[in-house]
Each structure stands twice: as structure tokens, then as C-alpha cells.
Coordinates of N, CA and C in Angstrom, one line a residue:
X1 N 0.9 -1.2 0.0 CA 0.0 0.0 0.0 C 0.9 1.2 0.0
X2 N 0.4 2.1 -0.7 CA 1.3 3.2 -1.1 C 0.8 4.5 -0.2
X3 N 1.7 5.8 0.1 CA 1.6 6.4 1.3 C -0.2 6.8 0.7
X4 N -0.2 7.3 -0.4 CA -1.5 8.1 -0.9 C -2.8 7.3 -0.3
X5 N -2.2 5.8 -0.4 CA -3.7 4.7 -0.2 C -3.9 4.8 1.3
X6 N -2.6 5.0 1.9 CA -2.8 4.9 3.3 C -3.5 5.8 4.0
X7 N -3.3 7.1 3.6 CA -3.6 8.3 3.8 C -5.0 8.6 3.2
X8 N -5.4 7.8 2.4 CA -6.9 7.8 2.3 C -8.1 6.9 3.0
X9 N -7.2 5.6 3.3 CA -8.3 5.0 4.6 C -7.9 5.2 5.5
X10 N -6.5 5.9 6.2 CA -6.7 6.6 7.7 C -8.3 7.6 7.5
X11 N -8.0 8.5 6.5 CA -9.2 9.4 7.0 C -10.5 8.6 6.4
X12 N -10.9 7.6 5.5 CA -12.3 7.3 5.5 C -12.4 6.6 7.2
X13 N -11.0 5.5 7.5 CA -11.6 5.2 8.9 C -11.9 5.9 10.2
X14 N -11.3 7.0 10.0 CA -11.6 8.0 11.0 C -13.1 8.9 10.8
X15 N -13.3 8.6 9.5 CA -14.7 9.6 9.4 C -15.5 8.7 9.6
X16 N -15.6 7.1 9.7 CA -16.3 6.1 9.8 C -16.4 6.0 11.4
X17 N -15.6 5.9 12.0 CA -15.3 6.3 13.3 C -16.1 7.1 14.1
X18 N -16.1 8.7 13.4 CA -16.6 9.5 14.1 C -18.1 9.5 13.9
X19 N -18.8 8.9 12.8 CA -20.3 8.7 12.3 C -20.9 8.1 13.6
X20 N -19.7 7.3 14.3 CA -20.9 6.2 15.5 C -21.3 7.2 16.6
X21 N -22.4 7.1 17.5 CA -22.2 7.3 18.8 C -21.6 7.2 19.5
X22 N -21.2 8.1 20.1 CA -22.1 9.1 21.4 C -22.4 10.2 20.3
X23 N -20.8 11.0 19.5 CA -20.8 12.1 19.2 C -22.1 12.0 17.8
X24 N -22.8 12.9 17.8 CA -24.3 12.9 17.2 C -23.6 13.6 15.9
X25 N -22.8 12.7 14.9 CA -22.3 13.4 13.4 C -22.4 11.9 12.4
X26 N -23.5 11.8 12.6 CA -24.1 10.3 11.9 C -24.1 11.2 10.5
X27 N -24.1 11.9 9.9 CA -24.4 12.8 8.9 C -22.7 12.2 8.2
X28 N -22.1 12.5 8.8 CA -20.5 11.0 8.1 C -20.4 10.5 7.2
X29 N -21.1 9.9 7.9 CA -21.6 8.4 7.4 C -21.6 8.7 5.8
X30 N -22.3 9.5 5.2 CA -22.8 9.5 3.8 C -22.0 9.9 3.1
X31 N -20.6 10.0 3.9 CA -19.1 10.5 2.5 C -18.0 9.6 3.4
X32 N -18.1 9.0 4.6 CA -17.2 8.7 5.0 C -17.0 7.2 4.4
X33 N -17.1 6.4 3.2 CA -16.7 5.6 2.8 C -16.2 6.0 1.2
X34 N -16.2 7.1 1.2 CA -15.5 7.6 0.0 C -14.5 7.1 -0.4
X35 N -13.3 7.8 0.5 CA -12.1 7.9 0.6 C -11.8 5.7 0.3
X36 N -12.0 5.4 0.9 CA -12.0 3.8 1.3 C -12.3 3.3 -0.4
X37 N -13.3 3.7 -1.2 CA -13.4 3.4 -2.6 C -12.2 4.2 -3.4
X38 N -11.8 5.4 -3.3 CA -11.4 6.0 -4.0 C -9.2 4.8 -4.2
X39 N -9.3 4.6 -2.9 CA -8.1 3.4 -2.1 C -8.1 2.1 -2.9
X40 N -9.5 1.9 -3.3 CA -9.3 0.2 -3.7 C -9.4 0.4 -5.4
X41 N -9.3 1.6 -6.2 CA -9.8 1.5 -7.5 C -8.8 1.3 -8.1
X42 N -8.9 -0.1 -9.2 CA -7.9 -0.7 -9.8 C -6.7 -1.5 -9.0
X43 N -7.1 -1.8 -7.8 CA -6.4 -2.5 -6.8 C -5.9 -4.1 -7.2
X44 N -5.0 -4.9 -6.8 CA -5.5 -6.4 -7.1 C -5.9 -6.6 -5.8
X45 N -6.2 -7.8 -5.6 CA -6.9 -8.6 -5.0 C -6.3 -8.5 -3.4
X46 N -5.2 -8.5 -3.6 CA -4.4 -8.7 -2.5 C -3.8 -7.4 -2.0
X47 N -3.6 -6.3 -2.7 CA -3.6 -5.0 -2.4 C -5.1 -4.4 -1.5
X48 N -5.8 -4.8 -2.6 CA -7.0 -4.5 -1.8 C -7.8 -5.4 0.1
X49 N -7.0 -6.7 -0.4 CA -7.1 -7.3 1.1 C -6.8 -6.3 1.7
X50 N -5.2 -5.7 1.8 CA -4.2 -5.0 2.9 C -5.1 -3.8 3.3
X51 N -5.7 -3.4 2.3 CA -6.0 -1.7 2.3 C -7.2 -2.2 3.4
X52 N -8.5 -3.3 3.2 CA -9.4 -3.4 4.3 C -8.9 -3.8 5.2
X53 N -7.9 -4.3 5.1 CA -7.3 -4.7 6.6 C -7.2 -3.9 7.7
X54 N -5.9 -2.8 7.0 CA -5.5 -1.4 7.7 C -6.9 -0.7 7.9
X55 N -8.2 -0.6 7.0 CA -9.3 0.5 7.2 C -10.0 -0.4 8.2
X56 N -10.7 -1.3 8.8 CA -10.6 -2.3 9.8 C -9.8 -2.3 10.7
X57 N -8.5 -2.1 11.0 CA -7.8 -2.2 12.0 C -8.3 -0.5 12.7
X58 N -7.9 0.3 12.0 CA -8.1 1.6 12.2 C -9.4 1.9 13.0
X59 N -10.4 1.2 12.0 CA -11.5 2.1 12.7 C -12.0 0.7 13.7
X60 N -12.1 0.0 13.8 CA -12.3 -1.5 14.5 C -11.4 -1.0 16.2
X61 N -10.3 -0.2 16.5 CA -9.4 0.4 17.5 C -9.9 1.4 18.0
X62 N -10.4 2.0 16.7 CA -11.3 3.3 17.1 C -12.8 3.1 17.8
X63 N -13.2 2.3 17.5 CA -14.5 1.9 18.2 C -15.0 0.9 19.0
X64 N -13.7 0.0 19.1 CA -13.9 -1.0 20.0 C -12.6 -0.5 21.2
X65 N -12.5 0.5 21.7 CA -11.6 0.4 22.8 C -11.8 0.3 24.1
X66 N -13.1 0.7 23.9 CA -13.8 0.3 25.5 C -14.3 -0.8 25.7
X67 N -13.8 -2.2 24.8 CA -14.0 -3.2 25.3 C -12.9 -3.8 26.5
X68 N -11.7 -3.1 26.2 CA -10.5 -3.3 26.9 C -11.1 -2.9 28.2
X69 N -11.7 -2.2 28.6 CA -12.5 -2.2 30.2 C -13.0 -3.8 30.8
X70 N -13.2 -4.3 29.7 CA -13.8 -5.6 30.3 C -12.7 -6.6 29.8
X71 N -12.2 -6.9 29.1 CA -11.1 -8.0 28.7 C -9.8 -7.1 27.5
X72 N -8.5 -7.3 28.0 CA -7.9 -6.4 27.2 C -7.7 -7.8 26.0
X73 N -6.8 -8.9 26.0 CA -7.3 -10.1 25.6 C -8.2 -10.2 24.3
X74 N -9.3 -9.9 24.9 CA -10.7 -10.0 24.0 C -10.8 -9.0 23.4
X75 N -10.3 -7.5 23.3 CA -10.2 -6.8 22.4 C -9.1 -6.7 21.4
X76 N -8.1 -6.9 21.8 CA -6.9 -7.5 20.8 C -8.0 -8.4 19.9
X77 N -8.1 -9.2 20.1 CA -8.7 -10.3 19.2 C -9.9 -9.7 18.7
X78 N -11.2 -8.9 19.2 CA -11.9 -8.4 18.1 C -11.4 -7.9 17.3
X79 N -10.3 -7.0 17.7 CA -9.9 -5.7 16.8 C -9.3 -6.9 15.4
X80 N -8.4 -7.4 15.8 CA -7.7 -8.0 14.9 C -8.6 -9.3 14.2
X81 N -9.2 -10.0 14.6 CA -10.1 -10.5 13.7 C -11.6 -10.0 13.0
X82 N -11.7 -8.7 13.7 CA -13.1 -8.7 12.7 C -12.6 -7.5 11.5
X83 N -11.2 -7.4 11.6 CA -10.9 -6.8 10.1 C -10.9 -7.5 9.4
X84 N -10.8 -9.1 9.5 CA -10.8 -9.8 8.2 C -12.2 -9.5 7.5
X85 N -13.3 -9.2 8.1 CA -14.5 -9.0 7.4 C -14.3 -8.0 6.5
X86 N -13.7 -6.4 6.7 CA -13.6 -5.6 6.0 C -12.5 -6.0 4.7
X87 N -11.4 -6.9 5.1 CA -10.4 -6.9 4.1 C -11.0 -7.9 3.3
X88 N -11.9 -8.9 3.6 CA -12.7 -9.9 2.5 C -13.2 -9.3 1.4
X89 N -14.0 -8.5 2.0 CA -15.2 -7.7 1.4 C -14.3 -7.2 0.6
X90 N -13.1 -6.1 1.3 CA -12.2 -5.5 -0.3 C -11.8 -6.2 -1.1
X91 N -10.8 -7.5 -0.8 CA -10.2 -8.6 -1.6 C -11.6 -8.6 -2.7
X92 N -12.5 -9.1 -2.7 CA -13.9 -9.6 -3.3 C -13.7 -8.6 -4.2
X93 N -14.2 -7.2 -3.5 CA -14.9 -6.1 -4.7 C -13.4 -5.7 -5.6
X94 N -12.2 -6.2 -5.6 CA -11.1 -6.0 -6.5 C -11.4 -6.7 -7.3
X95 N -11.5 -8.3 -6.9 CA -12.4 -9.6 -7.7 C -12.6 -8.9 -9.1
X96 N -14.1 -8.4 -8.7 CA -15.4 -8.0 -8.8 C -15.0 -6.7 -9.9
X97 N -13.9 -5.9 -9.4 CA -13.7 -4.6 -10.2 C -12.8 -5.0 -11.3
X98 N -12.0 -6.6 -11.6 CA -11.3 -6.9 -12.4 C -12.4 -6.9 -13.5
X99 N -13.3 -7.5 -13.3 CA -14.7 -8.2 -14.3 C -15.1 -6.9 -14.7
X100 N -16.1 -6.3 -14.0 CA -16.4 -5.1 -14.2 C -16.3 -3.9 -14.6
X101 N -15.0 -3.4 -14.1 CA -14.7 -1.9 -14.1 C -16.0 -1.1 -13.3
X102 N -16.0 -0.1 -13.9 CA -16.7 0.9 -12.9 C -18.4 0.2 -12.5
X103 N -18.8 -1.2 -13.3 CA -19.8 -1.5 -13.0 C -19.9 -2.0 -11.4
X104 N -18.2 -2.3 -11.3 CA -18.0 -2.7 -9.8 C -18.8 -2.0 -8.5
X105 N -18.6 -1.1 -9.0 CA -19.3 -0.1 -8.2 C -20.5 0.3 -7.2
X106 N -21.6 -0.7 -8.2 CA -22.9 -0.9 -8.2 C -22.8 -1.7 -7.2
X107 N -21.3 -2.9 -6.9 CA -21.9 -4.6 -6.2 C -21.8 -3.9 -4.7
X108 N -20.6 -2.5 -4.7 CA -20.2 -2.3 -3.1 C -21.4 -2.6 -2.3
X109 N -22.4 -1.8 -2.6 CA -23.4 -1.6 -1.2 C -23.9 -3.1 -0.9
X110 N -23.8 -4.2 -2.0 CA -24.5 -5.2 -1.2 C -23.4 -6.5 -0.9
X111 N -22.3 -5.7 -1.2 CA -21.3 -6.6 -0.5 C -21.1 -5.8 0.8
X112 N -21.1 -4.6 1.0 CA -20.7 -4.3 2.5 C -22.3 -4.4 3.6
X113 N -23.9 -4.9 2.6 CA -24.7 -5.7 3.3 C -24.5 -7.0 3.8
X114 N -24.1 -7.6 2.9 CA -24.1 -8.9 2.9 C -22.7 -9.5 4.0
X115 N -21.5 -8.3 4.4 CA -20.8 -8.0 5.2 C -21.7 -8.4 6.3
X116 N -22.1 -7.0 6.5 CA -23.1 -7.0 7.9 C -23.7 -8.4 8.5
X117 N -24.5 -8.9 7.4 CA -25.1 -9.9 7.5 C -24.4 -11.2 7.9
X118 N -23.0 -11.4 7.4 CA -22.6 -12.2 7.8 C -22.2 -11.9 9.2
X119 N -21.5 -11.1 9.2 CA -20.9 -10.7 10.4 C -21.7 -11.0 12.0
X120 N -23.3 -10.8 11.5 CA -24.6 -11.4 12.5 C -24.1 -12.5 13.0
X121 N -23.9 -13.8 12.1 CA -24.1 -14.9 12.2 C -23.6 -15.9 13.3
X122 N -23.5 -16.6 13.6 CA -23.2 -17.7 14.2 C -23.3 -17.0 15.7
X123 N -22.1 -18.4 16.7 CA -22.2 -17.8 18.3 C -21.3 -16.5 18.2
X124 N -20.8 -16.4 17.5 CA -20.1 -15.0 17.6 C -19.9 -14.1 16.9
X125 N -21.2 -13.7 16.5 CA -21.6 -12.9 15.9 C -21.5 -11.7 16.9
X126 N -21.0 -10.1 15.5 CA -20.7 -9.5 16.0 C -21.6 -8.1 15.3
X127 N -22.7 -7.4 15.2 CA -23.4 -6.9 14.4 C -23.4 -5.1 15.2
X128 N -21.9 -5.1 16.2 CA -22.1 -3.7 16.7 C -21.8 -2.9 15.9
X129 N -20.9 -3.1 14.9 CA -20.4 -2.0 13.7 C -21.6 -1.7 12.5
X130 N -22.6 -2.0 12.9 CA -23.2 -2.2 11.6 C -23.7 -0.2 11.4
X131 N -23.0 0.4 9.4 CA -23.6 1.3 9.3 C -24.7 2.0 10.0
X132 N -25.7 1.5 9.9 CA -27.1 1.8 10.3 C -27.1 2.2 11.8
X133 N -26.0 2.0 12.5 CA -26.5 2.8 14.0 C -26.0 3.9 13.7
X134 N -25.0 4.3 12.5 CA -24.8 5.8 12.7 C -25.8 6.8 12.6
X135 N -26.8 6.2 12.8 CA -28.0 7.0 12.2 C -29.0 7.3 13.5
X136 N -28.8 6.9 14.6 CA -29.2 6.8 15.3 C -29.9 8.1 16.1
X137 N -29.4 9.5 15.7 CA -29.8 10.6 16.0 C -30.6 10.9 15.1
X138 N -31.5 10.2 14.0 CA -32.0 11.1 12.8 C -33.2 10.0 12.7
X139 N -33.8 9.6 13.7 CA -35.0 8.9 13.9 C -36.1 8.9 12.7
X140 N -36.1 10.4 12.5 CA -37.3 10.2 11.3 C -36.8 10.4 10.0
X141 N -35.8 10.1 10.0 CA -35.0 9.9 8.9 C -35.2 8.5 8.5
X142 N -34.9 7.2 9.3 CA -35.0 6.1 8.8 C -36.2 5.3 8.9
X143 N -37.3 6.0 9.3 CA -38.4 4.9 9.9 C -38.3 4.0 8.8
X144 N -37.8 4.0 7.4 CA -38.3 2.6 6.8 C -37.7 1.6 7.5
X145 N -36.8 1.8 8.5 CA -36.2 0.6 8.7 C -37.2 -0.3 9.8
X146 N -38.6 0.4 9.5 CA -39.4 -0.8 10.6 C -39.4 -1.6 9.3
X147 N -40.0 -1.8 8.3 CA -39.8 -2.4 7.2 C -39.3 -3.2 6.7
X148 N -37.8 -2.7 6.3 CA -36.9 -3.4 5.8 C -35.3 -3.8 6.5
X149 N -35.3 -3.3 8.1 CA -34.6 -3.7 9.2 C -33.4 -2.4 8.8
X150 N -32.3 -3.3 9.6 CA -31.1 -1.9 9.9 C -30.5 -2.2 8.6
X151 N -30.2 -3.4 8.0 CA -29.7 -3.6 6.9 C -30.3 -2.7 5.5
X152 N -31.4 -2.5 4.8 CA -31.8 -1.5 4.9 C -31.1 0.3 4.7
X153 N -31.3 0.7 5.8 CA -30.6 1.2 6.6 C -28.9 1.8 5.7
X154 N -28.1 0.6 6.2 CA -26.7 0.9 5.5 C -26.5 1.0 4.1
X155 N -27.8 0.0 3.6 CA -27.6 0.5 2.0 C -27.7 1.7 1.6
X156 N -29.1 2.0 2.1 CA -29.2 3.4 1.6 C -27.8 4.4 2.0
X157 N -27.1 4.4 3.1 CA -26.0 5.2 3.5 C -24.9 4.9 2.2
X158 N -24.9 3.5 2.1 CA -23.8 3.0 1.0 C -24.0 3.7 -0.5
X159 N -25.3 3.7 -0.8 CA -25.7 4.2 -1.6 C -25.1 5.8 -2.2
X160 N -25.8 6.5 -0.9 CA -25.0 7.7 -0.8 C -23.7 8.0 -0.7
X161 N -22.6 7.1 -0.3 CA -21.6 6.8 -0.3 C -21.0 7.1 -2.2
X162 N -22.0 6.3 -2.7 CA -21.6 6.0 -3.9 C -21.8 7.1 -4.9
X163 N -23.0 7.7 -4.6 CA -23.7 9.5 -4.9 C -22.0 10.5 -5.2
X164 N -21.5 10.3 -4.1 CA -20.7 11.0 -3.6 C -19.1 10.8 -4.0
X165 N -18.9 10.1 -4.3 CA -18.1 9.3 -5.3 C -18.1 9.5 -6.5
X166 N -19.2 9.2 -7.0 CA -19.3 9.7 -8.4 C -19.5 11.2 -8.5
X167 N -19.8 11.4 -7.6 CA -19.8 13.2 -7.7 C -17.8 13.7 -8.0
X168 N -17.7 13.1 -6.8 CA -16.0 13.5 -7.0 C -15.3 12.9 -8.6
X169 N -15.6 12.3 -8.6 CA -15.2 11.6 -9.8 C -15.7 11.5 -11.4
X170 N -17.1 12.2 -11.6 CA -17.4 12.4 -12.9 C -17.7 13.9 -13.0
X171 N -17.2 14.9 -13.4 CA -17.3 16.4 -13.5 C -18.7 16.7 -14.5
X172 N -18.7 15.8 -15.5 CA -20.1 16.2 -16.2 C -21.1 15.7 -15.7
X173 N -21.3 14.7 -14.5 CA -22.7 14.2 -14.1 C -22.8 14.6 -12.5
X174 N -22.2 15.5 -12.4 CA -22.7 16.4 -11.0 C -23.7 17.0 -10.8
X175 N -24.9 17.3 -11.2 CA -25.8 18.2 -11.6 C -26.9 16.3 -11.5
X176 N -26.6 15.3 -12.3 CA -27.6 14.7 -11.7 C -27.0 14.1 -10.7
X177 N -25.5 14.0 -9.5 CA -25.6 12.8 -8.3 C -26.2 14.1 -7.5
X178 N -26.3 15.3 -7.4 CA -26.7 16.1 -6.6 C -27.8 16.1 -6.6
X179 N -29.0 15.7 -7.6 CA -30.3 15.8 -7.5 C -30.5 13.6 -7.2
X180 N -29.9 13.4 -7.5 CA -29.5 11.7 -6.6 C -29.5 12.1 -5.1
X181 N -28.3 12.7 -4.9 CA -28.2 12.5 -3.3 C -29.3 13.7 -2.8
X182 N -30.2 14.5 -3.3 CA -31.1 15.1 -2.6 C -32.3 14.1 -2.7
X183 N -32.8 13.3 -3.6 CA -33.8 12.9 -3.7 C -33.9 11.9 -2.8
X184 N -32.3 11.1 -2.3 CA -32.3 10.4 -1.6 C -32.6 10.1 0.0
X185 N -31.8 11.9 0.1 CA -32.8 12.3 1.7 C -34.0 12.6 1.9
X186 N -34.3 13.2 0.7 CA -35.5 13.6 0.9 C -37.0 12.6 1.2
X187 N -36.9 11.4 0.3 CA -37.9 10.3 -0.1 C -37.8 9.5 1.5
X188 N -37.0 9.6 1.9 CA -37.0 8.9 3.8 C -37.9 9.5 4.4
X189 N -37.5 11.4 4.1 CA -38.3 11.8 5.3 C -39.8 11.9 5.1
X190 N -40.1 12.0 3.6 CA -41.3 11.9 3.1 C -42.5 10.6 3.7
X191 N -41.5 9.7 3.5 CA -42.0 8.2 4.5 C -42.3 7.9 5.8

């Protein structure tokens, strides 16, 4: 990983970081996985493992450190194993971006669902990181998630993630991700 890539998921994992509670800046959330896409484009496979590794290690330290209150042990080991979830998921969408190109783009949000989802699973399952609590101060913002759960939830965030992205990155279709990413807050609170 090269210093530029580093320096771009230090700061998406720190803005992913600061999206969670306590501090009420769930509003993050909706660019803070930018940076983290802009890191994995044109990656191989194994570049891209490293990069979710380090964006996992980072923000996974950042938000699990008050488990070390109760087992220091057992937070070593969260930290360090539930980045493999984040580095899979990147390994995959490099996969995914060899095949594709920019169509790759489209699979992020339901591979970093289908993330989540696994990450639920089994006895140790771990679903504290999941997008969707960053949202936790904007109540009438997500009511669809009586509907369609927290999962839900992070897409739509991923989504705008992706808004935001292609905003940075296509100069002639700014004009429609900006009426994308307005329609997309808007139609929640409409609900």
C-alpha cells in the first residue's frame, strides 16, 4: 500500500469512526466511505485485502476500545479479527472490479450488506459495527427501517456513499448525483 492509499483510509476510517455514537455526526456516514473506494480503484486482490485490513484495523481500535474495560485479551482479538471481514469484502470487490470496471461499483453496497449480514451470524456474531446505527440521532429519517430492518438502513447510507463518489469523480454528471443525493434524503423523510 502506497503512502496516498494509506492516507486515504486513515481518513475514511476515522470519518467512519466518528459517524458512530455518542458524538451525534451520523451525517459522516454519507461520504465517510468515499475515501476507502477512491483506495481500492484498480487494486489487485491482495492490495485490496491489505487496504481493508489497515481501514478495519483503524476504525475497529477506534471503536472498540472500551472493550479493553472488560477484557484487554478479547479486544486484541476483536480488533484483529473482525478486520478480516472488512479486508474480504475489499479482496472480493477488487475480484469483482477486475470483471467489471466501474460496473463494480454498483456490487459495493451489497457486499458491505451482505458484510453485515454475515458478520450477525453464528455464536459470535458481531453486528455492533453495523452502518445503520450511525444514524441513530435522525430517527425520522430512517423509519423505513421498521420495514426493511437496519440492513436496509446501510444501504441506503452505501448508496450515498456511492452518490458522492461519483460526484467527486465524474465532473459532467454532477448536476444529476446532486439531485441523486437530494432525492435520496429527501424520499426517507417523506416516509
Amino acid at each position: 500500500m502506497n503512502r496516498k492509499d494509506f492516507y486515504l483510509v486513515l481518513l475514511s476510517a476515522l470519518l467512519f469512526s466518528l459517524a458512530f455514537p455518542p458524538l451525534p455526526l451520523g451525517f459522516v456516514a454519507y461520504f465517510s466511505l468515499v475515501p476507502l473506494i477512491i483506495a481500492l480503484e484498480n487494486k489487485s486482490p491482495s492490495s485490496a485485502f491489505k487496504i481493508g485490513y489497515v481501514f478495519g484495523l483503524i476504525s475497529n481500535s477506534l471503536l472498540l476500545f472500551w472493550v479493553g474495560w472488560a477484557t484487554i485479551g478479547g479486544t486484541v482479538a476483536a480488533i484483529v479479527l473482525l478486520c478480516l471481514y472488512t479486508a474480504i469484502l475489499c479482496g472480493f470487490y477488487a475480484l469483482i472490479q477486475r470483471r467489471w470496471k466501474e460496473g463494480a461499483l454498483f456490487f459495493f453496497p451489497f457486499l458491505w450488506v451482505a458484510m453485515e449480514y454475515v458478520r450477525s451470524l453464528t455464536e459470535i456474531s458481531f453486528p455492533w459495527l453495523n452502518l445503520a446505527y450511525t444514524q441513530t440521532y435522525y430517527l425520522k429519517l430512517i423509519q423505513y427501517a421498521s420495514l426493511w430492518g437496519n440492513y436496509a438502513v446501510s444501504f441506503w447510507i452505501l448508496c450515498l456513499n456511492l452518490i458522492v463518489y461519483l460526484f467527486i469523480q465524474n465532473k459532467k454528471r454532477r448536476g444529476l448525483a446532486t439531485a441523486l443525493f437530494a432525492i435520496l434524503i429527501i424520499l426517507p423523510y417523506i416516509y
